[in-house]
GROMACS .gro file of C-alpha atoms in nm:
model
  474
    1MET     CA    1   2.818   4.776   0.341
    2PRO     CA    2   3.030   5.051   0.176
    3HIS     CA    3   3.201   4.952  -0.147
    4ARG     CA    4   3.496   5.187  -0.121
    5ARG     CA    5   3.751   5.182  -0.400
    6SER     CA    6   4.108   5.070  -0.343
    7HIS     CA    7   4.400   5.306  -0.408
    8GLU     CA    8   4.656   5.026  -0.433
    9ARG     CA    9   4.831   4.952  -0.760
   10PRO     CA   10   4.684   4.632  -0.907
   11THR     CA   11   4.905   4.326  -0.860
   12ARG     CA   12   5.115   4.242  -1.165
   13ALA     CA   13   5.257   3.901  -1.254
   14ALA     CA   14   5.606   4.034  -1.178
   15ASP     CA   15   5.500   4.110  -0.820
   16LEU     CA   16   5.468   3.738  -0.747
   17PRO     CA   17   5.782   3.529  -0.681
   18ALA     CA   18   5.910   3.265  -0.922
   19SER     CA   19   5.843   2.985  -0.674
   20PHE     CA   20   5.477   3.081  -0.673
   21TRP     CA   21   5.462   3.051  -1.053
   22TRP     CA   22   5.613   2.703  -1.047
   23LEU     CA   23   5.354   2.604  -0.787
   24TRP     CA   24   5.090   2.759  -1.014
   25PHE     CA   25   5.216   2.544  -1.302
   26ALA     CA   26   5.203   2.229  -1.087
   27VAL     CA   27   4.843   2.309  -0.993
   28LEU     CA   28   4.760   2.359  -1.360
   29VAL     CA   29   4.907   2.022  -1.453
   30THR     CA   30   4.725   1.846  -1.170
   31TRP     CA   31   4.384   1.985  -1.261
   32THR     CA   32   4.430   1.922  -1.632
   33GLY     CA   33   4.444   1.554  -1.543
   34ARG     CA   34   4.163   1.548  -1.287
   35PHE     CA   35   3.968   1.296  -1.493
   36VAL     CA   36   3.818   1.037  -1.263
   37VAL     CA   37   3.597   1.195  -0.993
   38PRO     CA   38   3.376   1.416  -1.220
   39PHE     CA   39   3.281   1.111  -1.431
   40MET     CA   40   3.265   0.846  -1.158
   41THR     CA   41   2.892   0.895  -1.097
   42LEU     CA   42   2.820   0.839  -1.465
   43PHE     CA   43   3.037   0.526  -1.471
   44LEU     CA   44   2.861   0.374  -1.171
   45THR     CA   45   2.508   0.446  -1.301
   46ARG     CA   46   2.568   0.369  -1.668
   47ASP     CA   47   2.826   0.087  -1.665
   48ALA     CA   48   2.790  -0.066  -1.318
   49GLY     CA   49   2.409  -0.049  -1.317
   50LEU     CA   50   2.375   0.123  -0.979
   51SER     CA   51   2.098   0.364  -0.884
   52THR     CA   52   2.163   0.734  -0.849
   53SER     CA   53   2.158   0.721  -0.469
   54GLU     CA   54   2.388   0.415  -0.459
   55ALA     CA   55   2.636   0.586  -0.691
   56GLY     CA   56   2.619   0.896  -0.475
   57MET     CA   57   2.705   0.696  -0.163
   58ILE     CA   58   3.009   0.540  -0.333
   59VAL     CA   59   3.139   0.870  -0.468
   60SER     CA   60   3.087   1.025  -0.126
   61GLY     CA   61   3.353   0.781  -0.002
   62TYR     CA   62   3.606   0.998  -0.184
   63GLY     CA   63   3.469   1.296   0.006
   64GLY     CA   64   3.498   1.105   0.333
   65GLY     CA   65   3.869   1.051   0.272
   66VAL     CA   66   3.918   1.415   0.180
   67VAL     CA   67   3.742   1.525   0.500
   68LEU     CA   68   3.995   1.338   0.713
   69SER     CA   69   4.294   1.445   0.507
   70ALA     CA   70   4.205   1.816   0.500
   71LEU     CA   71   4.285   1.858   0.869
   72ALA     CA   72   4.567   1.601   0.856
   73GLY     CA   73   4.721   1.781   0.558
   74GLY     CA   74   4.706   2.110   0.745
   75VAL     CA   75   4.875   1.962   1.052
   76LEU     CA   76   5.142   1.793   0.839
   77SER     CA   77   5.204   2.121   0.657
   78ASP     CA   78   5.290   2.282   0.992
   79VAL     CA   79   5.484   1.986   1.134
   80VAL     CA   80   5.682   1.842   0.840
   81GLY     CA   81   5.659   2.125   0.586
   82ARG     CA   82   5.423   2.242   0.312
   83ARG     CA   83   5.634   2.114   0.022
   84ARG     CA   84   5.693   1.767   0.167
   85THR     CA   85   5.323   1.728   0.239
   86LEU     CA   86   5.230   1.828  -0.117
   87ILE     CA   87   5.479   1.594  -0.282
   88GLY     CA   88   5.372   1.301  -0.064
   89SER     CA   89   5.007   1.366  -0.146
   90LEU     CA   90   5.071   1.370  -0.522
   91LEU     CA   91   5.280   1.051  -0.521
   92LEU     CA   92   5.038   0.850  -0.307
   93SER     CA   93   4.743   0.972  -0.517
   94ALA     CA   94   4.913   0.851  -0.834
   95GLY     CA   95   4.972   0.509  -0.680
   96THR     CA   96   4.606   0.478  -0.581
   97MET     CA   97   4.490   0.567  -0.932
   98LEU     CA   98   4.701   0.283  -1.074
   99VAL     CA   99   4.541   0.030  -0.839
  100ILE     CA  100   4.171   0.113  -0.885
  101PRO     CA  101   4.123  -0.044  -1.235
  102SER     CA  102   4.223  -0.383  -1.096
  103PHE     CA  103   3.921  -0.387  -0.863
  104PRO     CA  104   3.601  -0.315  -1.062
  105GLN     CA  105   3.357  -0.429  -0.791
  106PRO     CA  106   3.149  -0.140  -0.647
  107ALA     CA  107   3.252  -0.219  -0.287
  108ALA     CA  108   3.620  -0.219  -0.381
  109ILE     CA  109   3.580   0.105  -0.575
  110ALA     CA  110   3.419   0.265  -0.269
  111VAL     CA  111   3.714   0.167  -0.048
  112LEU     CA  112   3.975   0.277  -0.301
  113LEU     CA  113   3.799   0.608  -0.364
  114PHE     CA  114   3.809   0.666   0.011
  115VAL     CA  115   4.185   0.596   0.011
  116PHE     CA  116   4.231   0.826  -0.287
  117GLY     CA  117   4.048   1.104  -0.108
  118LEU     CA  118   4.252   1.038   0.205
  119VAL     CA  119   4.586   1.099   0.030
  120ASN     CA  120   4.469   1.348  -0.234
  121GLY     CA  121   4.294   1.590   0.000
  122ALA     CA  122   4.614   1.674   0.188
  123ALA     CA  123   4.735   1.873  -0.112
  124GLN     CA  124   4.481   2.154  -0.080
  125PRO     CA  125   4.587   2.300   0.258
  126ALA     CA  126   4.952   2.252   0.163
  127VAL     CA  127   4.909   2.455  -0.157
  128ALA     CA  128   4.711   2.727   0.023
  129ALA     CA  129   4.973   2.752   0.299
  130LEU     CA  130   5.256   2.768   0.044
  131ILE     CA  131   5.084   3.053  -0.139
  132THR     CA  132   5.020   3.241   0.185
  133ASP     CA  133   5.385   3.200   0.292
  134LEU     CA  134   5.535   3.290  -0.045
  135VAL     CA  135   5.319   3.590  -0.135
  136PRO     CA  136   5.306   3.919   0.062
  137GLN     CA  137   4.965   3.999   0.206
  138ALA     CA  138   4.902   4.288  -0.034
  139HIS     CA  139   4.918   4.047  -0.328
  140ARG     CA  140   4.750   3.737  -0.182
  141ARG     CA  141   4.406   3.812  -0.320
  142ALA     CA  142   4.553   3.826  -0.671
  143ALA     CA  143   4.767   3.518  -0.604
  144PHE     CA  144   4.463   3.311  -0.510
  145ALA     CA  145   4.285   3.442  -0.818
  146TYR     CA  146   4.576   3.321  -1.030
  147ASN     CA  147   4.568   2.986  -0.850
  148PHE     CA  148   4.196   2.952  -0.912
  149TRP     CA  149   4.264   3.045  -1.273
  150ALA     CA  150   4.510   2.754  -1.299
  151VAL     CA  151   4.250   2.516  -1.158
  152ASN     CA  152   3.996   2.619  -1.418
  153LEU     CA  153   4.242   2.639  -1.704
  154GLY     CA  154   4.303   2.272  -1.633
  155TYR     CA  155   3.928   2.215  -1.623
  156ALA     CA  156   3.893   2.377  -1.964
  157ILE     CA  157   4.111   2.101  -2.108
  158GLY     CA  158   4.064   1.799  -1.880
  159PRO     CA  159   3.688   1.731  -1.895
  160LEU     CA  160   3.682   1.759  -2.273
  161LEU     CA  161   3.947   1.490  -2.301
  162ALA     CA  162   3.796   1.283  -2.021
  163GLY     CA  163   3.448   1.289  -2.177
  164PHE     CA  164   3.571   1.131  -2.500
  165ILE     CA  165   3.795   0.883  -2.314
  166ALA     CA  166   3.511   0.777  -2.082
  167ASP     CA  167   3.285   0.700  -2.378
  168ARG     CA  168   3.546   0.450  -2.503
  169ALA     CA  169   3.732   0.297  -2.207
  170PHE     CA  170   3.678   0.438  -1.859
  171SER     CA  171   3.980   0.254  -1.716
  172TYR     CA  172   4.213   0.468  -1.927
  173LEU     CA  173   4.116   0.768  -1.715
  174PHE     CA  174   4.284   0.617  -1.408
  175TYR     CA  175   4.616   0.562  -1.584
  176ALA     CA  176   4.611   0.906  -1.742
  177GLN     CA  177   4.545   1.080  -1.412
  178ALA     CA  178   4.824   0.883  -1.240
  179GLY     CA  179   5.072   1.001  -1.504
  180VAL     CA  180   4.967   1.362  -1.464
  181LEU     CA  181   5.005   1.346  -1.085
  182LEU     CA  182   5.361   1.216  -1.122
  183VAL     CA  183   5.450   1.505  -1.352
  184SER     CA  184   5.310   1.754  -1.103
  185ALA     CA  185   5.506   1.598  -0.816
  186SER     CA  186   5.826   1.630  -1.021
  187ILE     CA  187   5.763   2.002  -1.077
  188VAL     CA  188   5.711   2.068  -0.706
  189LEU     CA  189   6.017   1.864  -0.614
  190ALA     CA  190   6.244   2.045  -0.858
  191ARG     CA  191   6.125   2.405  -0.850
  192VAL     CA  192   5.903   2.496  -0.553
  193THR     CA  193   6.064   2.631  -0.235
  194ASP     CA  194   5.927   2.628   0.119
  195SER     CA  195   6.003   2.910   0.363
  196HIS     CA  196   5.823   2.747   0.655
  197VAL     CA  197   6.036   2.598   0.933
  198PRO     CA  198   5.850   2.283   1.043
  199THR     CA  199   5.760   2.283   1.409
  200GLY     CA  200   5.936   1.950   1.452
  201ARG     CA  201   6.267   2.103   1.339
  202ARG     CA  202   6.241   2.452   1.487
  203GLY     CA  203   6.382   2.353   1.824
  204ARG     CA  204   6.688   2.191   1.666
  205ARG     CA  205   6.751   2.497   1.450
  206ASP     CA  206   6.750   2.745   1.740
  207ALA     CA  207   6.742   2.596   2.086
  208ASP     CA  208   6.753   2.940   2.248
  209ALA     CA  209   6.449   3.073   2.063
  210PRO     CA  210   6.150   3.177   2.272
  211PRO     CA  211   5.863   2.930   2.280
  212ALA     CA  212   5.628   2.952   1.983
  213PRO     CA  213   5.277   3.077   2.046
  214PRO     CA  214   5.005   2.814   2.064
  215GLY     CA  215   4.927   2.686   1.716
  216GLY     CA  216   4.728   2.369   1.760
  217LEU     CA  217   4.385   2.275   1.635
  218ARG     CA  218   4.238   2.386   1.967
  219GLN     CA  219   4.333   2.745   1.886
  220VAL     CA  220   4.162   2.718   1.547
  221LEU     CA  221   3.845   2.557   1.681
  222ARG     CA  222   3.812   2.825   1.952
  223ASP     CA  223   3.831   3.098   1.688
  224ARG     CA  224   3.458   3.166   1.656
  225VAL     CA  225   3.486   3.425   1.382
  226PHE     CA  226   3.690   3.193   1.164
  227ILE     CA  227   3.478   2.883   1.232
  228THR     CA  228   3.157   3.073   1.153
  229PHE     CA  229   3.306   3.171   0.819
  230VAL     CA  230   3.410   2.810   0.750
  231LEU     CA  231   3.057   2.683   0.822
  232ALA     CA  232   2.911   2.943   0.587
  233MET     CA  233   3.144   2.832   0.310
  234LEU     CA  234   3.046   2.471   0.375
  235VAL     CA  235   2.691   2.558   0.267
  236TYR     CA  236   2.820   2.722  -0.050
  237SER     CA  237   3.047   2.425  -0.119
  238VAL     CA  238   2.759   2.176  -0.101
  239VAL     CA  239   2.587   2.380  -0.373
  240TYR     CA  240   2.907   2.409  -0.576
  241VAL     CA  241   2.978   2.036  -0.571
  242GLN     CA  242   2.647   1.965  -0.746
  243SER     CA  243   2.810   2.074  -1.071
  244THR     CA  244   3.021   1.757  -1.073
  245SER     CA  245   2.797   1.514  -0.884
  246SER     CA  246   2.433   1.593  -0.969
  247LEU     CA  247   2.448   1.800  -1.289
  248PRO     CA  248   2.575   1.510  -1.505
  249VAL     CA  249   2.300   1.281  -1.371
  250ALA     CA  250   2.031   1.542  -1.435
  251MET     CA  251   2.157   1.594  -1.790
  252VAL     CA  252   2.168   1.222  -1.866
  253GLU     CA  253   1.808   1.191  -1.742
  254ASP     CA  254   1.720   1.468  -1.989
  255GLY     CA  255   1.878   1.268  -2.274
  256PHE     CA  256   2.218   1.434  -2.297
  257SER     CA  257   2.546   1.241  -2.336
  258SER     CA  258   2.853   1.247  -2.112
  259ALA     CA  259   3.040   1.429  -2.390
  260GLU     CA  260   2.780   1.709  -2.384
  261TYR     CA  261   2.825   1.737  -2.009
  262GLY     CA  262   3.199   1.751  -2.071
  263PHE     CA  263   3.143   2.042  -2.311
  264LEU     CA  264   2.957   2.226  -2.033
  265LEU     CA  265   3.248   2.184  -1.793
  266THR     CA  266   3.481   2.299  -2.068
  267LEU     CA  267   3.262   2.606  -2.121
  268ASN     CA  268   3.285   2.673  -1.749
  269GLY     CA  269   3.663   2.643  -1.762
  270VAL     CA  270   3.699   2.857  -2.075
  271LEU     CA  271   3.492   3.138  -1.922
  272LEU     CA  272   3.697   3.126  -1.605
  273CYS     CA  273   4.021   3.127  -1.803
  274ALA     CA  274   3.912   3.423  -2.013
  275LEU     CA  275   3.751   3.631  -1.739
  276GLN     CA  276   3.916   3.533  -1.407
  277ILE     CA  277   4.208   3.776  -1.418
  278PRO     CA  278   4.020   4.071  -1.579
  279SER     CA  279   3.738   4.024  -1.330
  280ALA     CA  280   3.986   4.006  -1.041
  281ARG     CA  281   4.122   4.346  -1.144
  282LEU     CA  282   3.770   4.483  -1.171
  283VAL     CA  283   3.641   4.360  -0.835
  284ALA     CA  284   3.963   4.472  -0.662
  285ARG     CA  285   3.789   4.811  -0.644
  286TRP     CA  286   3.546   4.672  -0.386
  287ARG     CA  287   3.580   4.496  -0.054
  288ARG     CA  288   3.617   4.121  -0.064
  289GLU     CA  289   3.310   4.077   0.154
  290ALA     CA  290   3.089   4.265  -0.094
  291VAL     CA  291   3.235   4.067  -0.384
  292LEU     CA  292   3.166   3.739  -0.202
  293ALA     CA  293   2.802   3.826  -0.131
  294GLY     CA  294   2.743   3.937  -0.489
  295ALA     CA  295   2.904   3.620  -0.621
  296LEU     CA  296   2.664   3.410  -0.415
  297LEU     CA  297   2.367   3.592  -0.571
  298PHE     CA  298   2.497   3.514  -0.920
  299THR     CA  299   2.534   3.151  -0.813
  300ALA     CA  300   2.175   3.149  -0.687
  301LEU     CA  301   2.046   3.275  -1.022
  302GLY     CA  302   2.252   3.029  -1.226
  303VAL     CA  303   2.167   2.711  -1.035
  304GLY     CA  304   1.802   2.818  -1.013
  305LEU     CA  305   1.777   2.844  -1.392
  306GLN     CA  306   1.896   2.484  -1.425
  307ALA     CA  307   1.557   2.375  -1.292
  308PHE     CA  308   1.401   2.499  -1.616
  309ALA     CA  309   1.670   2.388  -1.863
  310ASN     CA  310   1.539   2.181  -2.154
  311SER     CA  311   1.821   2.227  -2.408
  312TRP     CA  312   2.199   2.236  -2.409
  313ILE     CA  313   2.190   2.612  -2.479
  314PHE     CA  314   1.970   2.665  -2.173
  315TYR     CA  315   2.211   2.463  -1.960
  316ALA     CA  316   2.503   2.659  -2.107
  317THR     CA  317   2.334   2.988  -2.014
  318ALA     CA  318   2.275   2.875  -1.657
  319VAL     CA  319   2.632   2.747  -1.622
  320SER     CA  320   2.768   3.077  -1.758
  321ILE     CA  321   2.578   3.271  -1.491
  322TRP     CA  322   2.692   3.063  -1.195
  323THR     CA  323   3.043   3.069  -1.339
  324VAL     CA  324   3.046   3.447  -1.279
  325GLY     CA  325   2.964   3.373  -0.916
  326GLU     CA  326   3.230   3.107  -0.897
  327MET     CA  327   3.510   3.335  -1.015
  328GLY     CA  328   3.420   3.594  -0.752
  329ALA     CA  329   3.351   3.364  -0.459
  330HIS     CA  330   3.652   3.133  -0.443
  331PRO     CA  331   3.947   3.379  -0.452
  332SER     CA  332   3.774   3.623  -0.216
  333ALA     CA  333   3.683   3.356   0.040
  334GLN     CA  334   4.024   3.189   0.024
  335SER     CA  335   4.213   3.515   0.076
  336ILE     CA  336   3.986   3.608   0.369
  337ALA     CA  337   4.060   3.272   0.532
  338ALA     CA  338   4.434   3.308   0.465
  339ASP     CA  339   4.447   3.653   0.624
  340MET     CA  340   4.272   3.523   0.936
  341SER     CA  341   4.535   3.250   0.982
  342THR     CA  342   4.837   3.273   1.212
  343ARG     CA  343   5.182   3.187   1.083
  344GLN     CA  344   5.249   2.915   1.340
  345ALA     CA  345   4.913   2.745   1.274
  346ARG     CA  346   4.866   2.844   0.909
  347GLY     CA  347   4.842   2.488   0.788
  348ARG     CA  348   4.584   2.406   1.053
  349TYR     CA  349   4.377   2.716   0.976
  350LEU     CA  350   4.378   2.654   0.603
  351GLY     CA  351   4.326   2.283   0.658
  352THR     CA  352   4.014   2.366   0.857
  353TYR     CA  353   3.899   2.597   0.579
  354ALA     CA  354   3.965   2.321   0.324
  355LEU     CA  355   3.751   2.097   0.542
  356ALA     CA  356   3.443   2.289   0.426
  357PHE     CA  357   3.507   2.190   0.066
  358SER     CA  358   3.613   1.841   0.168
  359MET     CA  359   3.295   1.777   0.364
  360ALA     CA  360   3.096   1.910   0.070
  361THR     CA  361   3.241   1.641  -0.157
  362MET     CA  362   3.095   1.386   0.084
  363ILE     CA  363   2.769   1.560   0.171
  364GLY     CA  364   2.698   1.700  -0.176
  365PRO     CA  365   2.662   1.371  -0.368
  366LEU     CA  366   2.443   1.225  -0.092
  367VAL     CA  367   2.214   1.527  -0.085
  368GLY     CA  368   2.200   1.564  -0.461
  369GLY     CA  369   2.146   1.197  -0.536
  370THR     CA  370   1.873   1.160  -0.275
  371VAL     CA  371   1.683   1.472  -0.381
  372ILE     CA  372   1.698   1.382  -0.750
  373GLN     CA  373   1.579   1.027  -0.688
  374ARG     CA  374   1.289   1.126  -0.459
  375TRP     CA  375   1.171   1.461  -0.593
  376GLY     CA  376   1.360   1.532  -0.915
  377SER     CA  377   1.636   1.770  -1.018
  378GLY     CA  378   1.407   2.074  -1.020
  379TRP     CA  379   1.370   2.064  -0.643
  380LEU     CA  380   1.747   2.028  -0.603
  381TRP     CA  381   1.827   2.336  -0.812
  382GLY     CA  382   1.554   2.541  -0.643
  383GLY     CA  383   1.679   2.450  -0.297
  384CYS     CA  384   2.038   2.534  -0.392
  385SER     CA  385   1.926   2.874  -0.521
  386VAL     CA  386   1.743   2.961  -0.200
  387ALA     CA  387   2.040   2.848   0.010
  388CYS     CA  388   2.276   3.083  -0.177
  389VAL     CA  389   2.044   3.381  -0.134
  390LEU     CA  390   2.019   3.321   0.242
  391LEU     CA  391   2.394   3.270   0.267
  392ALA     CA  392   2.466   3.598   0.088
  393GLY     CA  393   2.251   3.779   0.344
  394PHE     CA  394   2.419   3.606   0.638
  395LEU     CA  395   2.772   3.687   0.517
  396THR     CA  396   2.673   4.049   0.461
  397LEU     CA  397   2.544   4.077   0.817
  398THR     CA  398   2.860   3.922   0.966
  399ALA     CA  399   3.114   4.097   0.739
  400ARG     CA  400   3.194   4.375   0.987
  401THR     CA  401   3.292   4.119   1.250
  402ARG     CA  402   3.556   3.970   1.022
  403GLU     CA  403   3.684   4.311   0.913
  404ARG     CA  404   3.720   4.429   1.274
  405ARG     CA  405   3.900   4.106   1.356
  406LEU     CA  406   4.153   4.161   1.075
  407ALA     CA  407   4.199   4.526   1.166
  408ALA     CA  408   4.267   4.437   1.530
  409GLY     CA  409   4.528   4.180   1.437
  410ILE     CA  410   4.394   3.902   1.666
  411PRO     CA  411   4.486   3.650   1.526
  412GLY     CA  412   4.519   3.675   1.151
  413GLY     CA  413   4.491   4.052   1.153
  414VAL     CA  414   4.747   4.304   1.034
  415SER     CA  415   5.035   4.350   1.269
  416GLY     CA  416   5.119   4.699   1.161
  417THR     CA  417   5.331   4.654   0.851
  418ALA     CA  418   5.169   4.752   0.529
  419GLY     CA  419   5.149   4.531   0.232
  420GLY     CA  420   5.192   4.213   0.423
  421ALA     CA  421   5.559   4.234   0.510
  422THR     CA  422   5.467   4.051   0.822
  423GLY     CA  423   5.295   3.718   0.817
  424ALA     CA  424   4.921   3.744   0.846
  425GLY     CA  425   4.802   3.649   1.186
  426GLU     CA  426   5.107   3.746   1.388
  427PRO     CA  427   5.020   3.924   1.712
  428PRO     CA  428   5.124   4.288   1.733
  429GLY     CA  429   5.493   4.320   1.803
  430ALA     CA  430   5.579   3.967   1.690
  431PRO     CA  431   5.895   3.916   1.481
  432ALA     CA  432   5.815   3.964   1.114
  433PRO     CA  433   5.905   3.680   0.878
  434GLN     CA  434   6.093   3.791   0.570
  435GLU     CA  435   5.887   3.779   0.252
  436PRO     CA  436   6.055   3.692  -0.077
  437ALA     CA  437   6.208   4.007  -0.219
  438THR     CA  438   6.315   3.870  -0.556
  439ASP     CA  439   6.227   3.589  -0.790
  440ASP     CA  440   6.574   3.439  -0.778
  441GLY     CA  441   6.578   3.240  -0.460
  442PRO     CA  442   6.371   3.090  -0.183
  443PRO     CA  443   6.224   3.317   0.080
  444THR     CA  444   6.396   3.309   0.414
  445GLU     CA  445   6.288   3.348   0.770
  446PRO     CA  446   6.482   3.561   1.021
  447PRO     CA  447   6.637   3.404   1.331
  448LEU     CA  448   6.370   3.317   1.581
  449SER     CA  449   6.575   3.436   1.877
  450ARG     CA  450   6.548   3.809   1.803
  451PRO     CA  451   6.304   4.036   1.619
  452ARG     CA  452   6.389   4.202   1.294
  453THR     CA  453   6.433   4.579   1.319
  454GLY     CA  454   6.536   4.856   1.086
  455GLU     CA  455   6.483   4.658   0.766
  456PRO     CA  456   6.314   4.806   0.459
  457GLU     CA  457   5.947   4.735   0.405
  458PRO     CA  458   5.912   4.710   0.025
  459LEU     CA  459   5.533   4.723   0.025
  460SER     CA  460   5.482   4.978   0.301
  461ASP     CA  461   5.354   5.333   0.268
  462PRO     CA  462   5.327   5.630   0.504
  463ALA     CA  463   4.948   5.612   0.524
  464PRO     CA  464   4.786   5.573   0.866
  465ARG     CA  465   4.733   5.217   0.983
  466ARG     CA  466   4.354   5.231   0.950
  467ASP     CA  467   4.387   5.327   0.583
  468ARG     CA  468   4.629   5.044   0.524
  469VAL     CA  469   4.392   4.794   0.683
  470ASP     CA  470   4.100   4.919   0.474
  471ARG     CA  471   4.295   4.882   0.155
  472GLN     CA  472   4.417   4.536   0.245
  473GLY     CA  473   4.062   4.426   0.327
  474ARG     CA  474   3.942   4.476  -0.025
   0.00000   0.00000   0.00000
């Protein structure tokens, strides 16, 4: 596909509202303390004496809970509000972490991990919907890159600490993560605003407003272009999840310690922290679809090299290569999914997209553990590499369909206002929600009973609509 350069000014930090940056900080805090799940497989195989496949089944219980909560979190984000859903998820997750150390039996851990996934997974669609609401469309790609940067900045610190803690007392990880989740909930409660009017309150706010367009899960599931994209990202996510479920097991079998695995995750986080924003500015010159396909090829090379790793340096080289793919794939895919969402059903759309990653946390450990136990880690890494190559080809072949869909504005396309002054996914002619114009206060939404007319469009330009769509699609 053509890799045309963008003529837009690169997004600066000052272009993003203050509420977004507080949300960014809460995400950073949360992921700095994400101690338990990456090391749970090691705990179950090393301390509890379970086999690799048994440990994989237990850890997949967390993924099972996340699968259910991804859609539920999206629905709750639309019905009760993004911010309320996020705060509730953080508080309930902290409570679950405090309970788990009191039940060391494998069966009890499986149940509690499922509960933890059930309440913790609701945060992801809520965060994505908040970002999409708060940030104008022209800057969303950069905003998701910053958000992904926060995730990995936390990973640069968290696994290093968790590796040393796990080698001494694994139960301390649960208490530490609970404390971090409480801090994050406090930040969201005090500083993050929510412009979305929950569907349950919209009728009370304006009884004379016209009926809202359909926004239920049925609309999302009938959206073939979007669902095809979600299924494609599910395949990528199963490969991605091996870095926290199967890679530590493979390294331990090769004689490495959990601390050395922790150093690898820290290397991954440090590279992402150092290169995520510069690389986002670099790849902004090309279309998101081309960046996504190229990122998958880097991932294929990196995970394939792990089949031949026989030293920590070799593992570090392989991880560095698939890290390049990671920093290109996630922000591009997330912004594509966000732009295809409608405002009324944004939580449901992004909850469905989050479902791909949620299902991967359940499927990934099962696939990885079974393949390693029966055929060895070499076959796992080879299969993951081939899957990424095939996926890159498929997404390249279907890219034009998604771009035409966004250009047409049905649903999730551009409704005619440049720079994202209108919410992504509104049908042509729909009232345009007001985006935050300053960093001083919460964004507001115009009255639902009449469209907004004659207002300035801070991110618009006089270019023809087709040119605007092309530039937004990069």
